[in-house]
Short mmCIF file of C-alpha atoms in Angstrom, two decimals:
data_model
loop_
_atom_site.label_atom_id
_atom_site.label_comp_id
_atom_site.label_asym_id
_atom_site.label_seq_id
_atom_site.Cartn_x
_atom_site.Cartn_y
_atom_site.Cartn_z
CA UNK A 1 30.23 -28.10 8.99
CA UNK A 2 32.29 -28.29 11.91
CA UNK A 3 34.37 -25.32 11.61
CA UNK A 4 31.44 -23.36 10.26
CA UNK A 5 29.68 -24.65 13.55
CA UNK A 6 32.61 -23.41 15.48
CA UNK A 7 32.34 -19.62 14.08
CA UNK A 8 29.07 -18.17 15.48
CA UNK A 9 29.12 -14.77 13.46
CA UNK A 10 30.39 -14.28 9.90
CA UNK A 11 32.39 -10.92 8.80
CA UNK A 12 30.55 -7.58 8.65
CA UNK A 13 31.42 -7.91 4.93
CA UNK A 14 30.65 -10.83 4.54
CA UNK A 15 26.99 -9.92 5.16
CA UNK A 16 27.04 -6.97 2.96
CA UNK A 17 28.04 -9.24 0.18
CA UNK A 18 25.28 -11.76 1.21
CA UNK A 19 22.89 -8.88 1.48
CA UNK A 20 23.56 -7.63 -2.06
CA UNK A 21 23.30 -10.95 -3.78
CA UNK A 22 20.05 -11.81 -1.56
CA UNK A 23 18.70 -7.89 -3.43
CA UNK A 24 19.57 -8.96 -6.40
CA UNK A 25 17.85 -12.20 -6.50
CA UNK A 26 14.79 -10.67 -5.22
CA UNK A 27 15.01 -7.89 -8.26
CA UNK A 28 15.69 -10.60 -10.50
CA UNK A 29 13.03 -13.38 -9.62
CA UNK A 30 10.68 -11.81 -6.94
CA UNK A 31 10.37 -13.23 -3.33
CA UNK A 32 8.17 -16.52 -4.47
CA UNK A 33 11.23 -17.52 -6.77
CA UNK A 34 13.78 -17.03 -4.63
CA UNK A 35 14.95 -19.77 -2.79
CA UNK A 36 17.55 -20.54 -0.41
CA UNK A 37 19.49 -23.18 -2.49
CA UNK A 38 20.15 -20.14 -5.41
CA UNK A 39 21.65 -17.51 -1.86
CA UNK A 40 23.82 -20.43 -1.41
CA UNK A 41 25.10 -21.18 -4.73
CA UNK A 42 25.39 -17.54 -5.78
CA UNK A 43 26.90 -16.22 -2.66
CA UNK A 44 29.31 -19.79 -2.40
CA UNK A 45 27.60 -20.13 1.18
CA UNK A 46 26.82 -23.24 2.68
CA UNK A 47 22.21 -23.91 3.42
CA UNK A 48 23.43 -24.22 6.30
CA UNK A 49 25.61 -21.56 7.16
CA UNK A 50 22.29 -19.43 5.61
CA UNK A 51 20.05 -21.19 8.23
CA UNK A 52 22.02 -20.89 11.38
CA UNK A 53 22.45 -17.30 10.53
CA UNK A 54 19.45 -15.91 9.29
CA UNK A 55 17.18 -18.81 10.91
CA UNK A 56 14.59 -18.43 7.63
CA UNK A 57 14.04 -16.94 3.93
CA UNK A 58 11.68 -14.39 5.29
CA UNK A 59 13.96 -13.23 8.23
CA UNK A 60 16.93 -13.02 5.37
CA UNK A 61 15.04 -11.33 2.38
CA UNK A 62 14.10 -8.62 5.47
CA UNK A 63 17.58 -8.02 6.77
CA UNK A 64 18.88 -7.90 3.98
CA UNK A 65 16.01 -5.39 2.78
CA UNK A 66 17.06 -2.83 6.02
CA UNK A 67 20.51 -2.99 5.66
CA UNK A 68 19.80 -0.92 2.33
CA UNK A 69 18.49 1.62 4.51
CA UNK A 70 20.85 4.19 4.83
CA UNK A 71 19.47 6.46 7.48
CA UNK A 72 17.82 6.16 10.82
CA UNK A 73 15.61 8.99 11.89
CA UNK A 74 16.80 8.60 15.47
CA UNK A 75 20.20 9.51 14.12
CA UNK A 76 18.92 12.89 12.65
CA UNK A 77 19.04 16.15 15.01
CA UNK A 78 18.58 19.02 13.43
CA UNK A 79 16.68 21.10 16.45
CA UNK A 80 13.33 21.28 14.89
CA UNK A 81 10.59 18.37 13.66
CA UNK A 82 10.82 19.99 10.09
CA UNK A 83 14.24 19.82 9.78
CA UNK A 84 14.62 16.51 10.68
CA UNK A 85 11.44 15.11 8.39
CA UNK A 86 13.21 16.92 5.40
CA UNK A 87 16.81 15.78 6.57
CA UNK A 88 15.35 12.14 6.32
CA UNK A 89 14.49 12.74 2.58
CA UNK A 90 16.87 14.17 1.76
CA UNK A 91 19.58 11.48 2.10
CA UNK A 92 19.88 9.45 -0.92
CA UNK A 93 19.04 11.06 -3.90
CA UNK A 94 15.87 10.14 -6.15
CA UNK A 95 16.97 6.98 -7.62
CA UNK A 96 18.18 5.38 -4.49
CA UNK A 97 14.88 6.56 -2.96
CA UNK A 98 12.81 4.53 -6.05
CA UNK A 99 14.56 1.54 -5.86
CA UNK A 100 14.27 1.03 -2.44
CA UNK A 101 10.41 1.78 -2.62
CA UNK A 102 10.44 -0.64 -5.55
CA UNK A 103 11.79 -3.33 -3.25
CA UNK A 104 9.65 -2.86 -0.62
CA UNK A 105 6.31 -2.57 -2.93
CA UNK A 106 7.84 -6.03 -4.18
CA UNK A 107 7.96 -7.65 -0.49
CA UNK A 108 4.84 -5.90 0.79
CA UNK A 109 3.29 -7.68 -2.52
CA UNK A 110 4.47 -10.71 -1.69
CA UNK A 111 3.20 -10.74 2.20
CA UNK A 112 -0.15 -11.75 0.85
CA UNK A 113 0.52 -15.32 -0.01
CA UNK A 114 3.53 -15.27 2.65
CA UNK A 115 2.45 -15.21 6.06
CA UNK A 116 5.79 -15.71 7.07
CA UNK A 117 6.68 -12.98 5.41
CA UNK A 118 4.19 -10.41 6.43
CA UNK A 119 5.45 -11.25 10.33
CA UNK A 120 9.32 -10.73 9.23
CA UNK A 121 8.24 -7.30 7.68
CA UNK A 122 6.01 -6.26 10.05
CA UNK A 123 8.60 -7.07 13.10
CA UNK A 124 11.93 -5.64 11.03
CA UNK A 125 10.79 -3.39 8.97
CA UNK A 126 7.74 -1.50 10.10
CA UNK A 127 8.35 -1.85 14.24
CA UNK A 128 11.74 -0.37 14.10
CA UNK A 129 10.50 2.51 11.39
CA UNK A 130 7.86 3.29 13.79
CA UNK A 131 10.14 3.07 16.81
CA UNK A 132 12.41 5.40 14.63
CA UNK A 133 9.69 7.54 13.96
CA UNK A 134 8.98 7.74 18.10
CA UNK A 135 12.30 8.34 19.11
CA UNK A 136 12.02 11.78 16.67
CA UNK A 137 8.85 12.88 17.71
CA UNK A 138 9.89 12.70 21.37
CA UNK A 139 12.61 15.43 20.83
CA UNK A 140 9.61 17.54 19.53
CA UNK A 141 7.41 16.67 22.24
CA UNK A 142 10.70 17.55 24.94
CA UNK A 143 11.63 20.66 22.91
CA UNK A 144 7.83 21.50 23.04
CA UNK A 145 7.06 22.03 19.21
CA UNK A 146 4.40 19.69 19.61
CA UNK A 147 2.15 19.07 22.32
CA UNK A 148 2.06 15.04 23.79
CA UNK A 149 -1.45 14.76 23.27
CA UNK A 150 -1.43 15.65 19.70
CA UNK A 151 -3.52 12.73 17.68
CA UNK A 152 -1.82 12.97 15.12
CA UNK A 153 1.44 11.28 17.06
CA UNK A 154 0.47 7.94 16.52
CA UNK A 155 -0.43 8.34 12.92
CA UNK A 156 3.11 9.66 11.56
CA UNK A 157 3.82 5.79 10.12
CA UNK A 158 0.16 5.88 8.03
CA UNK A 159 0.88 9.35 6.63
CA UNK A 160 4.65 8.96 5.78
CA UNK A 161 4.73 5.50 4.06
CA UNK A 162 1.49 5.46 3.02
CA UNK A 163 2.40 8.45 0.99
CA UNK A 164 4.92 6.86 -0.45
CA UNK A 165 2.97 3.58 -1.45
CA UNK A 166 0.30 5.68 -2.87
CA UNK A 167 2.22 8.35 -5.23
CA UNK A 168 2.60 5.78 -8.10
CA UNK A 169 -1.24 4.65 -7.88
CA UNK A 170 -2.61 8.11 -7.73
CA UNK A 171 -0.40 9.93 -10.09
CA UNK A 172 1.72 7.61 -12.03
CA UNK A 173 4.80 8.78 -11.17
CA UNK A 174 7.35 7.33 -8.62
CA UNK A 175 7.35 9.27 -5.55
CA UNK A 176 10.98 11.95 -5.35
CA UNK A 177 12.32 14.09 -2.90
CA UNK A 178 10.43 16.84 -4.21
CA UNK A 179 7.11 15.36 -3.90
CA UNK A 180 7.55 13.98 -0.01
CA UNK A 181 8.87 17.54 1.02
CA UNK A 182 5.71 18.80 -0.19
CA UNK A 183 3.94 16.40 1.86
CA UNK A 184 5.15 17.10 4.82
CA UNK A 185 4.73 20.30 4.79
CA UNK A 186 0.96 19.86 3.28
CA UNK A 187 -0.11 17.17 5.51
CA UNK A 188 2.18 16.49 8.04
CA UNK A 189 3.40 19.33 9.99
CA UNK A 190 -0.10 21.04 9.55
CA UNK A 191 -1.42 17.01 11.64
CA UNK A 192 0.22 17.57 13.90
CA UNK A 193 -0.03 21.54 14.77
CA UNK A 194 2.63 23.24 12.76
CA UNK B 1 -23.22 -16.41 -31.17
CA UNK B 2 -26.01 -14.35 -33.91
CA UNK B 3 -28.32 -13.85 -31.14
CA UNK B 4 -26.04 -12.54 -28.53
CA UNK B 5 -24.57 -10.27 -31.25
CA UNK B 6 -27.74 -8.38 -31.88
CA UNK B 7 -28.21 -7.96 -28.20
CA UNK B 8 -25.47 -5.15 -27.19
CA UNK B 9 -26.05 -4.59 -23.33
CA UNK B 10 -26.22 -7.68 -20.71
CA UNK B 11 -29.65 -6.80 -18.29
CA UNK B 12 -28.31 -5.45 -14.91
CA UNK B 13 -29.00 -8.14 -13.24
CA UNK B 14 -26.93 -10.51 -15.53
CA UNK B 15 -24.17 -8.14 -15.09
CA UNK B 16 -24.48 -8.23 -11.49
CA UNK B 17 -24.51 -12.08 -11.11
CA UNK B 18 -21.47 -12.35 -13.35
CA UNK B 19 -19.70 -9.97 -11.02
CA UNK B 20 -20.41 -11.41 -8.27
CA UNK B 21 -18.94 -14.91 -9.95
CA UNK B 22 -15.89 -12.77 -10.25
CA UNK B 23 -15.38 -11.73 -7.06
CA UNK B 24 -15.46 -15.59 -5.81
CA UNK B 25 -13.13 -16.36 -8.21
CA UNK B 26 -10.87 -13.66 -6.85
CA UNK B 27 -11.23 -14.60 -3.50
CA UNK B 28 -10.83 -18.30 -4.27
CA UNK B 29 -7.63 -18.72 -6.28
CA UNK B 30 -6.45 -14.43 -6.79
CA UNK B 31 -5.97 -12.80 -9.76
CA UNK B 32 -3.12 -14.70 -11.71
CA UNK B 33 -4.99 -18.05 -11.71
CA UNK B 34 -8.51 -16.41 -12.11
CA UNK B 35 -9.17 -17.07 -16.16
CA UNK B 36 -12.17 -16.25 -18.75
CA UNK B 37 -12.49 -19.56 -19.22
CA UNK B 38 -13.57 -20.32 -15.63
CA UNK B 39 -15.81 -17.23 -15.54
CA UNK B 40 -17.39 -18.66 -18.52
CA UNK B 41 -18.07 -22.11 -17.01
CA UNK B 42 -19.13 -20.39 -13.71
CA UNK B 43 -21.59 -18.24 -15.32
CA UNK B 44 -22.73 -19.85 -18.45
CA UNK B 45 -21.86 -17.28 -20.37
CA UNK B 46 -19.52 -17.49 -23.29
CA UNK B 47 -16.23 -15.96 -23.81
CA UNK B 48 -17.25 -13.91 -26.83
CA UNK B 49 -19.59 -12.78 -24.60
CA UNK B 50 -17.21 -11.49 -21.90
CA UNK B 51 -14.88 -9.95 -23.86
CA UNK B 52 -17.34 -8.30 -26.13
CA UNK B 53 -18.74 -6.58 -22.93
CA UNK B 54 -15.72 -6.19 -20.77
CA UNK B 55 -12.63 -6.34 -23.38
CA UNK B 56 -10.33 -7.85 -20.98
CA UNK B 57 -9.78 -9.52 -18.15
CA UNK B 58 -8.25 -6.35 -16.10
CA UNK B 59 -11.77 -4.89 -16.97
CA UNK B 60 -13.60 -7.63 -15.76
CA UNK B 61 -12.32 -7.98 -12.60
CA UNK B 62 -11.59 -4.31 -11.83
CA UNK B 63 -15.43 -3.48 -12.89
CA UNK B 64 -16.56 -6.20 -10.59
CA UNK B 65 -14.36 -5.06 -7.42
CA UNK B 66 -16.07 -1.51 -8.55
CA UNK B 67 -19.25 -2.58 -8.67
CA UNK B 68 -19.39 -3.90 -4.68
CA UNK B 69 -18.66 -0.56 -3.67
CA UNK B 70 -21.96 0.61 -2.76
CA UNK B 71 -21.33 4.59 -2.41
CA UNK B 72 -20.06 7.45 -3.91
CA UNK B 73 -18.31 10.41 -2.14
CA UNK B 74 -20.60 12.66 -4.33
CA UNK B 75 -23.62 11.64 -3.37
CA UNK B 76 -23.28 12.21 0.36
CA UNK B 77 -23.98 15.91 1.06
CA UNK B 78 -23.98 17.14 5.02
CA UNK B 79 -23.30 20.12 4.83
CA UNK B 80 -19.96 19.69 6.29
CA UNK B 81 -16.54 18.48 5.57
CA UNK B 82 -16.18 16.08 8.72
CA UNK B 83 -20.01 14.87 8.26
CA UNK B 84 -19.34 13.96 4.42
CA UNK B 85 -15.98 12.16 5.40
CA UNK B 86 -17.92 10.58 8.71
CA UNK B 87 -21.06 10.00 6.11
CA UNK B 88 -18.62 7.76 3.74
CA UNK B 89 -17.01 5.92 6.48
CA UNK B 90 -20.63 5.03 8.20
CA UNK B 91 -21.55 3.39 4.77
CA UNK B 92 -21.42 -0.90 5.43
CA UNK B 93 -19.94 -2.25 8.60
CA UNK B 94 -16.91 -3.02 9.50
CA UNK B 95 -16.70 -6.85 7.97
CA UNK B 96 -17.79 -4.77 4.76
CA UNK B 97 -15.30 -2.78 5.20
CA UNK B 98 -12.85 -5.82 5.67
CA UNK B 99 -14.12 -7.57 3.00
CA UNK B 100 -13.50 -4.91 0.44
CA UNK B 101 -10.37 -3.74 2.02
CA UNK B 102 -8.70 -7.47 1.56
CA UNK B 103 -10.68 -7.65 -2.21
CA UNK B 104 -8.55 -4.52 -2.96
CA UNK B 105 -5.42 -5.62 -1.64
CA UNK B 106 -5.41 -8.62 -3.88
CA UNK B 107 -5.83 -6.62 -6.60
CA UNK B 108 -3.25 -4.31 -5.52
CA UNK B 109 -1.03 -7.09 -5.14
CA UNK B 110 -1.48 -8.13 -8.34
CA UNK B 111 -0.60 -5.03 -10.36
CA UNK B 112 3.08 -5.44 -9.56
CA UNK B 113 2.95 -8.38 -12.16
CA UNK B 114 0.02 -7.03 -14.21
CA UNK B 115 0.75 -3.72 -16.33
CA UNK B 116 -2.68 -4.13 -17.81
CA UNK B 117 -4.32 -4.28 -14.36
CA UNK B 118 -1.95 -1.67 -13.29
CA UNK B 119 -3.36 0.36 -16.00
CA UNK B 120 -7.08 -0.55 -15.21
CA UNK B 121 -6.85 -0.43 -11.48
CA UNK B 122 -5.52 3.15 -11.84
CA UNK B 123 -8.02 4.45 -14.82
CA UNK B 124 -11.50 2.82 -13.03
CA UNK B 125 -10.58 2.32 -9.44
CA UNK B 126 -8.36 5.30 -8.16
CA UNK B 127 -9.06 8.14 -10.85
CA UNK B 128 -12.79 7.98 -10.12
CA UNK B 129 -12.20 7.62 -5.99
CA UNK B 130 -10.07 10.37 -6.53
CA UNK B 131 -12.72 12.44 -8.58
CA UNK B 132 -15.40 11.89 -6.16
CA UNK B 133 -13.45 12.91 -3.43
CA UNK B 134 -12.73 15.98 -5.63
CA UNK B 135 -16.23 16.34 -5.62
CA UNK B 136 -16.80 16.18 -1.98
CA UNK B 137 -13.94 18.87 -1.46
CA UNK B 138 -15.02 21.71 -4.05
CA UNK B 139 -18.31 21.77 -1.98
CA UNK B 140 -16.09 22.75 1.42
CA UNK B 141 -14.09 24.77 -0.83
CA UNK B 142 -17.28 26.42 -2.19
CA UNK B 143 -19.06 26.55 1.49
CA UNK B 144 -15.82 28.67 2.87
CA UNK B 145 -14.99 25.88 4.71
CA UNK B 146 -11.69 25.16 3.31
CA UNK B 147 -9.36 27.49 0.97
CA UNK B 148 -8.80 26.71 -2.38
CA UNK B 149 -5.26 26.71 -1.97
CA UNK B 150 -4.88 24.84 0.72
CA UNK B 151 -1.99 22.22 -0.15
CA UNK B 152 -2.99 19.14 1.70
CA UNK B 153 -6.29 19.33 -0.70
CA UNK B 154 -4.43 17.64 -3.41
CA UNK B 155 -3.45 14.54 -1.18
CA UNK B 156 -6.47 13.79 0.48
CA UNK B 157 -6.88 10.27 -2.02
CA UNK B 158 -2.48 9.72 -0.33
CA UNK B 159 -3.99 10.31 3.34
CA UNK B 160 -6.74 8.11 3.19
CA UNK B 161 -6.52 5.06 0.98
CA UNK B 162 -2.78 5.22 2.36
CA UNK B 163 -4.52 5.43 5.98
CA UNK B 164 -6.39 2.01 5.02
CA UNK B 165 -3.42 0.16 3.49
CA UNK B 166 -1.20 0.89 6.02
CA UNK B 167 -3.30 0.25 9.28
CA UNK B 168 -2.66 -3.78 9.24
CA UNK B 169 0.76 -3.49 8.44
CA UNK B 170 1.69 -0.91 11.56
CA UNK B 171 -0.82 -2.64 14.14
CA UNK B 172 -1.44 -6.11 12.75
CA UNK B 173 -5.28 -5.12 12.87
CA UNK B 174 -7.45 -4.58 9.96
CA UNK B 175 -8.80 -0.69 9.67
CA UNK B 176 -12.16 -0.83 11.28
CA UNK B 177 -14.31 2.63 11.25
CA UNK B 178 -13.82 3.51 14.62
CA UNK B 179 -10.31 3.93 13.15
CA UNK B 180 -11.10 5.70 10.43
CA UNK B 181 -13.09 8.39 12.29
CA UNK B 182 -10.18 8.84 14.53
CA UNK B 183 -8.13 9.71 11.47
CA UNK B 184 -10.54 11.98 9.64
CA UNK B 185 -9.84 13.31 12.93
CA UNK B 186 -6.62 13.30 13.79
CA UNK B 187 -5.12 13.66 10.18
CA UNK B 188 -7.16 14.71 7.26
CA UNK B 189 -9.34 17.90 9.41
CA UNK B 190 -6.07 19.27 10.60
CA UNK B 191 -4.23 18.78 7.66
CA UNK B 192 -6.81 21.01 5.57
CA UNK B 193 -6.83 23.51 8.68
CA UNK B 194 -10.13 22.36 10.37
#
């Protein structure tokens, strides 16, 4: 206890390997079941070190949750809005893309009963997205693709995710690369002028 | 148990007391813990009853959730595209609105454990939205107000339940119809070249 109190920041790797277990708990039991007590045992990690880091479940399940996300939109530049929406799908390939949509249909689920849980996701998951989101749309608002008054703007987060939550419920199939590239060019470049 | 099997239908008014029953149910303990058995006691009816008439439990509460919805896309006729969607969203206020919105997210919520619901949520909830907004859009389609191959016409049910489902999530508010109309707007017009 007092060494761990001593070291304020575990490994990089460390994390990853916390991250992964945390994942795999949630696949295996859903966010209800999982508790702190089986991170510890399965990842050998003191409650407390778990605590001090992460502060909650919530805050952990979430981190852990965006470090699976590869890509940040901000990090994309390819010169024009279309290229960078379609740049964005296009990392990871289909199954990477369902699992981590099957994850976060499993959080968003459990945000009903979790209070808690629905602040965690809304503040790490959905703020930064959006911010993401912004910091793209800005280059097409500088580079003057799109004009700063467009409506649309403020509605990229509804369009883009909800697209994705709604594939499976409308057609029955999980949503793939192909299907979101369609989108944008069907509904989202048209929203917003292009 | 003879003279309920000689009578086939339930009056409508019967039918609409015992969904109403339903939806407190739902709203008082959610789907997993809502069971015939307390429908029955609620309602005085008898299990045979309910399942003769509703087969499951999916059916039951999905029909019930269905049955507060108190318009149909179809039946709204304008003359216009953006006074149809306008016409829908002007149907109830917005605690209506709320109401049904949260009603639907429980049920949502509940597919991810529910195949059966799953199943039923998709076949009497979303494929008849979906048709009705079909509806709605073959009339602009057949005014010359839209073209028939205009992509974004085959996402319009992505674009606006999506719209509603992801509203709380990016701005912690619940999706009231002043923001609705903004989207119709903003989003859906646009995106089939209005």
């Amino acid at each position: 206890m007092t060494v761990e109190g001593t070291r304020r920041r575990i490994t990089p790797e460390r994390e990853a390997q916390l991250y992964e277990a945390v994942l795999d708990l949630l696949r295996e039991v859903g966010y209800d079941a999982l508790t702190m007590d089986a991170v510890a045992t399965r990842t050998h990690a003191s409650k407390a070190t778990l605590y001090r880091q992460w502060g909650s479940k919530p805050e952990l399940v979430v981190k852990a949750l965006n470090a699976q996300r590869r890509v940040r939109p901000a990090e994309i530049n390819t010169g024009t809005l279309r290229g960078d929406l379609r740049a964005l799908v296009m990392v990871g390939d289909d199954q990477a893309m369902a699992e981590h949509s099957a994850l976060m249909r499993s959080l968003f689920t459990a945000t009903h009963n979790n209070p808690d849980l629905m602040t965690a996701f809304r503040e790490l998951v959905i703020g930064p997205t959006t911010a993401e989101f912004d910091a793209l749309l800005e280059r097409a608002v500088a580079r003057g693709e799109v004009p700063a008054d467009r409506p649309a703007l403020r509605y990229i987060p509804h369009m883009a995710i909800g697209a994705l939550a709604m594939e499976e419920l409308v057609t029955g199939e999980l949503p793939t690369r192909e299907f979101l590239l369609g989108y944008i060019d069907a509904v989202i470049l048209p929203a917003v002028g292009l």
